[in-house]
CSV table of C-alpha atoms in Angstrom, one decimal:
chain,number,residue,atom,x,y,z
A,106,UNK,CA,-28.2,-18.4,12.1
A,107,UNK,CA,-24.7,-18.6,10.7
A,108,UNK,CA,-21.5,-20.6,11.0
A,109,UNK,CA,-18.5,-18.4,11.5
A,110,UNK,CA,-14.8,-19.4,11.6
A,111,UNK,CA,-14.7,-20.2,15.3
A,112,UNK,CA,-11.5,-18.4,16.2
A,113,UNK,CA,-8.5,-16.7,14.7
A,114,UNK,CA,-5.5,-18.8,16.0
A,115,UNK,CA,-2.8,-18.1,13.4
A,116,UNK,CA,0.7,-17.7,15.0
A,117,UNK,CA,2.0,-14.3,13.9
A,118,UNK,CA,5.6,-15.7,13.8
A,119,UNK,CA,7.6,-18.8,13.0
A,120,UNK,CA,11.1,-20.0,13.9
A,121,UNK,CA,14.0,-21.0,11.8
A,122,UNK,CA,16.4,-22.4,14.3
A,123,UNK,CA,16.9,-19.8,17.0
A,124,UNK,CA,15.6,-17.0,14.8
A,125,UNK,CA,12.0,-15.8,15.2
A,126,UNK,CA,10.5,-14.4,12.0
A,127,UNK,CA,7.3,-12.4,12.0
A,128,UNK,CA,4.9,-12.9,9.1
A,129,UNK,CA,4.1,-9.2,9.0
A,130,UNK,CA,7.7,-8.5,8.1
A,131,UNK,CA,7.7,-11.3,5.5
A,132,UNK,CA,4.6,-9.8,3.9
A,133,UNK,CA,6.5,-6.5,3.5
A,134,UNK,CA,9.3,-8.4,1.9
A,135,UNK,CA,6.8,-10.1,-0.5
A,136,UNK,CA,5.3,-6.7,-1.4
A,137,UNK,CA,8.7,-5.2,-2.3
A,138,UNK,CA,9.7,-8.3,-4.2
A,139,UNK,CA,6.5,-8.3,-6.2
A,140,UNK,CA,7.0,-4.6,-7.1
A,141,UNK,CA,10.6,-5.2,-8.0
A,142,UNK,CA,9.8,-8.2,-10.3
A,143,UNK,CA,6.9,-6.4,-12.1
A,144,UNK,CA,8.9,-3.2,-12.5
A,145,UNK,CA,11.9,-5.1,-13.9
A,146,UNK,CA,9.7,-7.0,-16.3
A,147,UNK,CA,8.3,-3.7,-17.7
A,148,UNK,CA,11.8,-2.4,-18.0
A,149,UNK,CA,12.9,-5.4,-20.0
A,150,UNK,CA,10.3,-4.8,-22.6
A,151,UNK,CA,12.3,-1.7,-23.6
A,152,UNK,CA,9.2,0.5,-24.1
A,153,UNK,CA,9.1,2.4,-20.8
A,154,UNK,CA,12.4,4.3,-20.8
A,155,UNK,CA,13.6,2.4,-17.7
A,156,UNK,CA,16.5,-0.1,-17.1
A,157,UNK,CA,16.3,-2.9,-14.6
A,158,UNK,CA,19.0,-1.1,-12.6
A,159,UNK,CA,16.7,2.0,-12.5
A,160,UNK,CA,13.9,-0.2,-11.1
A,161,UNK,CA,16.1,-1.7,-8.4
A,162,UNK,CA,17.1,1.9,-7.3
A,163,UNK,CA,13.5,2.9,-7.4
A,164,UNK,CA,12.3,0.1,-5.2
A,165,UNK,CA,15.2,0.8,-2.7
A,166,UNK,CA,14.2,4.4,-2.4
A,167,UNK,CA,10.5,3.4,-2.1
A,168,UNK,CA,11.3,0.8,0.6
A,169,UNK,CA,13.1,3.4,2.7
A,170,UNK,CA,10.3,5.9,2.3
A,171,UNK,CA,7.6,3.3,3.2
A,172,UNK,CA,9.3,2.0,6.3
A,173,UNK,CA,10.5,5.4,7.7
A,174,UNK,CA,7.3,7.2,6.7
A,175,UNK,CA,5.0,4.4,7.8
A,176,UNK,CA,6.5,4.2,11.2
A,177,UNK,CA,6.7,8.0,11.7
A,178,UNK,CA,3.1,8.4,10.4
A,179,UNK,CA,1.8,5.7,12.8
A,180,UNK,CA,3.4,7.5,15.8
A,181,UNK,CA,2.1,10.9,14.8
A,182,UNK,CA,-1.4,9.9,13.6
A,183,UNK,CA,-2.3,7.1,16.0
A,184,UNK,CA,0.1,7.2,19.0
A,185,UNK,CA,1.1,10.8,19.5
A,186,UNK,CA,0.6,10.6,23.2
A,187,UNK,CA,2.9,7.7,23.6
A,188,UNK,CA,5.5,9.4,21.4
A,189,UNK,CA,5.4,12.6,23.5
A,190,UNK,CA,5.8,10.6,26.7
A,191,UNK,CA,8.6,8.5,25.3
A,192,UNK,CA,10.1,9.8,22.0
A,193,UNK,CA,12.3,6.7,21.7
A,194,UNK,CA,9.1,4.7,21.1
A,195,UNK,CA,9.5,5.8,17.5
A,196,UNK,CA,12.3,3.3,17.1
A,197,UNK,CA,10.8,0.5,19.2
A,198,UNK,CA,9.5,-2.3,17.1
A,199,UNK,CA,7.7,-4.7,19.4
A,200,UNK,CA,8.7,-8.4,19.3
A,201,UNK,CA,11.5,-7.9,16.9
A,202,UNK,CA,9.2,-7.4,13.9
A,203,UNK,CA,7.8,-4.5,11.8
A,204,UNK,CA,4.7,-3.3,13.7
A,205,UNK,CA,3.0,0.0,14.2
A,206,UNK,CA,2.9,1.2,10.6
A,207,UNK,CA,0.6,3.7,8.8
A,208,UNK,CA,-0.3,3.6,5.1
A,209,UNK,CA,-0.8,7.4,5.0
A,210,UNK,CA,2.6,8.0,6.7
A,211,UNK,CA,4.2,5.5,4.3
A,212,UNK,CA,2.6,7.4,1.4
A,213,UNK,CA,4.2,10.7,2.5
A,214,UNK,CA,7.5,8.9,3.0
A,215,UNK,CA,7.4,7.5,-0.5
A,216,UNK,CA,6.5,10.9,-2.0
A,217,UNK,CA,9.6,12.4,-0.4
A,218,UNK,CA,11.8,9.5,-1.3
A,219,UNK,CA,10.7,9.4,-4.9
A,220,UNK,CA,11.0,13.2,-5.3
A,221,UNK,CA,14.7,12.7,-4.4
A,222,UNK,CA,14.9,9.8,-6.8
A,223,UNK,CA,13.4,11.8,-9.6
A,224,UNK,CA,15.9,14.6,-9.1
A,225,UNK,CA,18.8,12.2,-9.1
A,226,UNK,CA,17.6,10.5,-12.2
A,227,UNK,CA,16.6,13.8,-13.9
A,228,UNK,CA,13.1,12.4,-14.6
A,229,UNK,CA,9.8,14.2,-14.2
A,230,UNK,CA,8.4,13.5,-10.8
A,231,UNK,CA,5.0,12.4,-12.1
A,232,UNK,CA,6.6,10.1,-14.6
A,233,UNK,CA,8.3,8.3,-11.7
A,234,UNK,CA,5.1,8.2,-9.7
A,235,UNK,CA,3.1,6.9,-12.6
A,236,UNK,CA,5.6,4.1,-13.2
A,237,UNK,CA,5.5,2.9,-9.6
A,238,UNK,CA,1.8,3.4,-8.8
A,239,UNK,CA,0.6,0.2,-10.5
A,240,UNK,CA,3.3,-1.7,-8.5
A,241,UNK,CA,2.1,-0.5,-5.1
A,242,UNK,CA,-1.3,-2.2,-4.6
A,243,UNK,CA,0.1,-5.8,-4.4
A,244,UNK,CA,2.4,-4.6,-1.7
A,245,UNK,CA,-0.6,-3.1,0.1
A,246,UNK,CA,-2.4,-6.4,-0.3
A,247,UNK,CA,0.4,-8.4,1.2
A,248,UNK,CA,0.6,-5.9,4.1
A,249,UNK,CA,-3.1,-6.4,4.9
A,250,UNK,CA,-2.6,-10.2,4.8
A,251,UNK,CA,0.1,-9.6,7.4
A,252,UNK,CA,-2.5,-7.6,9.5
A,253,UNK,CA,-4.8,-10.6,9.3
A,254,UNK,CA,-2.1,-13.0,10.4
A,255,UNK,CA,-1.4,-10.7,13.3
A,256,UNK,CA,-5.1,-10.7,14.2
A,257,UNK,CA,-5.2,-6.8,14.2
A,258,UNK,CA,-7.3,-4.1,12.6
A,259,UNK,CA,-10.4,-6.2,12.7
A,260,UNK,CA,-13.8,-4.8,11.9
A,261,UNK,CA,-17.1,-4.2,13.6
A,262,UNK,CA,-19.3,-7.1,14.9
A,263,UNK,CA,-21.2,-8.9,12.1
A,264,UNK,CA,-23.8,-11.6,11.6
A,265,UNK,CA,-22.5,-12.4,8.2
A,266,UNK,CA,-21.4,-16.1,7.7
A,267,UNK,CA,-17.7,-15.2,7.2
A,268,UNK,CA,-17.4,-13.3,10.5
A,269,UNK,CA,-14.3,-14.3,12.5
A,270,UNK,CA,-13.6,-14.1,16.2
A,271,UNK,CA,-10.2,-12.6,16.9
A,272,UNK,CA,-8.2,-13.1,20.1
A,273,UNK,CA,-8.3,-9.3,20.9
A,274,UNK,CA,-11.7,-8.7,19.5
A,275,UNK,CA,-13.9,-10.3,22.1
A,276,UNK,CA,-16.1,-13.4,21.8
A,277,UNK,CA,-18.0,-12.1,18.9
A,278,UNK,CA,-17.6,-12.6,15.1
A,279,UNK,CA,-16.3,-9.5,13.3
A,280,UNK,CA,-15.7,-8.3,9.8
A,281,UNK,CA,-12.3,-9.5,8.5
A,282,UNK,CA,-11.7,-6.0,7.2
A,283,UNK,CA,-8.0,-6.6,6.5
A,284,UNK,CA,-9.0,-9.2,4.0
A,285,UNK,CA,-11.5,-6.8,2.4
A,286,UNK,CA,-8.6,-4.3,2.0
A,287,UNK,CA,-6.3,-7.0,0.7
A,288,UNK,CA,-8.8,-7.7,-2.1
A,289,UNK,CA,-9.9,-4.1,-2.9
A,290,UNK,CA,-6.8,-2.0,-2.2
A,291,UNK,CA,-4.6,-4.9,-3.3
A,292,UNK,CA,-5.8,-7.0,-6.2
A,293,UNK,CA,-8.6,-4.9,-7.6
A,294,UNK,CA,-6.7,-1.6,-7.5
A,295,UNK,CA,-3.6,-3.4,-9.0
A,296,UNK,CA,-5.7,-4.6,-12.0
A,297,UNK,CA,-7.3,-1.2,-12.5
A,298,UNK,CA,-4.0,0.7,-12.5
A,299,UNK,CA,-2.2,-1.9,-14.6
A,300,UNK,CA,-4.8,-1.5,-17.3
A,301,UNK,CA,-4.8,2.3,-17.1
A,302,UNK,CA,-1.0,2.5,-17.3
A,303,UNK,CA,-0.9,0.1,-20.3
A,304,UNK,CA,-2.7,2.8,-22.3
A,305,UNK,CA,0.1,5.3,-21.6
A,306,UNK,CA,-2.0,8.3,-20.4
A,307,UNK,CA,-0.5,11.7,-19.7
A,308,UNK,CA,1.7,12.1,-16.7
A,309,UNK,CA,-0.2,12.2,-13.5
A,310,UNK,CA,-3.2,10.2,-14.6
A,311,UNK,CA,-2.1,6.9,-13.1
A,312,UNK,CA,-1.1,8.5,-9.9
A,313,UNK,CA,-4.5,10.4,-9.8
A,314,UNK,CA,-6.4,7.2,-10.1
A,315,UNK,CA,-4.3,5.5,-7.4
A,316,UNK,CA,-5.2,8.3,-5.0
A,317,UNK,CA,-8.9,8.1,-5.9
A,318,UNK,CA,-9.0,4.3,-5.9
A,319,UNK,CA,-7.3,3.8,-2.6
A,320,UNK,CA,-9.2,6.7,-1.0
A,321,UNK,CA,-12.6,5.3,-2.1
A,322,UNK,CA,-11.9,1.7,-1.1
A,323,UNK,CA,-10.4,2.7,2.3
A,324,UNK,CA,-13.2,5.1,3.1
A,325,UNK,CA,-15.8,2.5,2.3
A,326,UNK,CA,-14.2,-0.2,4.4
A,327,UNK,CA,-13.8,2.3,7.3
A,328,UNK,CA,-17.6,2.0,7.8
A,329,UNK,CA,-17.2,-1.6,8.9
A,330,UNK,CA,-13.8,-1.3,10.5
A,331,UNK,CA,-13.4,-0.9,14.2
A,332,UNK,CA,-11.5,2.4,15.0
A,333,UNK,CA,-8.4,2.3,17.1
A,334,UNK,CA,-9.5,1.9,20.7
A,335,UNK,CA,-7.3,4.8,21.9
A,336,UNK,CA,-8.8,7.1,19.3
A,337,UNK,CA,-12.3,5.9,18.7
A,338,UNK,CA,-14.7,7.8,16.4
A,339,UNK,CA,-13.9,11.4,15.8
A,340,UNK,CA,-17.4,12.7,15.1
A,341,UNK,CA,-21.0,11.4,15.2
A,342,UNK,CA,-20.2,7.7,15.9
A,343,UNK,CA,-19.0,7.1,12.3
A,344,UNK,CA,-16.1,9.4,11.3
A,345,UNK,CA,-12.7,7.7,11.8
A,346,UNK,CA,-9.1,8.8,11.5
A,347,UNK,CA,-8.8,6.6,8.4
A,348,UNK,CA,-11.6,8.6,6.7
A,349,UNK,CA,-10.0,11.9,7.7
A,350,UNK,CA,-6.8,10.8,6.1
A,351,UNK,CA,-8.4,9.0,3.0
A,352,UNK,CA,-11.1,11.5,1.9
A,353,UNK,CA,-8.4,14.2,1.0
A,354,UNK,CA,-6.7,11.6,-1.2
A,355,UNK,CA,-9.8,11.3,-3.3
A,356,UNK,CA,-10.0,15.1,-3.7
A,357,UNK,CA,-6.3,15.3,-4.5
A,358,UNK,CA,-6.7,12.5,-7.0
A,359,UNK,CA,-9.5,14.4,-8.8
A,360,UNK,CA,-7.4,17.6,-8.9
A,361,UNK,CA,-4.4,15.7,-10.2
A,362,UNK,CA,-6.5,14.2,-13.0
A,363,UNK,CA,-7.8,17.6,-14.0
A,364,UNK,CA,-4.2,19.0,-13.9
A,365,UNK,CA,-2.9,16.0,-16.0
A,366,UNK,CA,-5.6,16.5,-18.6
A,367,UNK,CA,-4.9,20.2,-18.9
A,368,UNK,CA,-1.1,19.7,-19.1
A,369,UNK,CA,-1.4,16.7,-21.5
A,370,UNK,CA,2.3,16.0,-21.1
A,371,UNK,CA,3.9,12.6,-21.6
A,372,UNK,CA,7.2,11.1,-20.2
A,373,UNK,CA,10.2,12.1,-22.3
A,374,UNK,CA,11.9,9.4,-24.3
A,375,UNK,CA,15.0,8.0,-22.7
A,376,UNK,CA,17.6,5.3,-23.6
A,377,UNK,CA,16.0,2.0,-22.7
A,378,UNK,CA,17.2,-1.5,-21.8
A,379,UNK,CA,16.4,-4.1,-24.5
A,380,UNK,CA,18.4,-7.1,-23.3
A,381,UNK,CA,16.1,-10.1,-22.8
A,382,UNK,CA,13.1,-8.1,-24.1
A,383,UNK,CA,12.2,-10.9,-26.4
A,384,UNK,CA,12.1,-13.4,-23.6
A,385,UNK,CA,10.0,-11.3,-21.1
A,386,UNK,CA,7.4,-13.6,-19.7
A,387,UNK,CA,4.5,-11.4,-18.9
A,388,UNK,CA,2.9,-9.1,-21.4
A,389,UNK,CA,2.9,-5.4,-20.4
A,390,UNK,CA,-0.8,-4.9,-20.8
A,391,UNK,CA,-1.0,-3.8,-24.4
A,392,UNK,CA,-3.1,-6.9,-25.2
A,393,UNK,CA,-5.8,-5.6,-22.9
A,394,UNK,CA,-6.7,-2.9,-25.3
């Protein structure tokens, strides 16, 4: 016998005057803000070869890639039938908020956007990716909290004491898998990548561990996450679309680590911003050694 939270009854939006604001969109804003603040803090230390203006441009490129790629990826991976029947559904965001987003599509969008950024900045692509990789997980965590507030992407039925009944999940307690992801893909992955990046490894190492870490955590959680109703299991009552998209990330991450070790190249020195470096409030991770 267990005591579960009786019902998920969080309102997914709130009002400021006549304006309706969705928490999911607010969580995206928090994620971009966290990445921007952490990136600027690193730039101010004057040891990474970045200026705060560089970081602002980087986050702007990344935000465009996440939103455009995330929306397109969701439509192609999870709602292709709806898109083919109504191509304009790509641009339709229900309820005035950001909904229908795919992490894997967002990742592809970010890769393309940051490739353009690297060319514009004349920086090695993997130096850019390694700089931003530790900033991404907190944004992922905020996004999953947004999923929880929306009462979506819930997990399989469970008898565990923290099972939650969701409005769209039937009258049974379910795994709050979005909170599992917020913790693992958000906080835990952030701490791992921040520590690895503080050791200044060769280019590609931090990005490789990001791919491996996210792929492992997401694949594991997929075993207790309910698949999208219109897709279901792809094979054997256990293989989900999330696994199909995440397992290759693990393999690519391993290949990237092997490539980085063989190349053993480090980001080139660049003019850096030193203003306010003495007053930067958060250590960059060197003390973790």
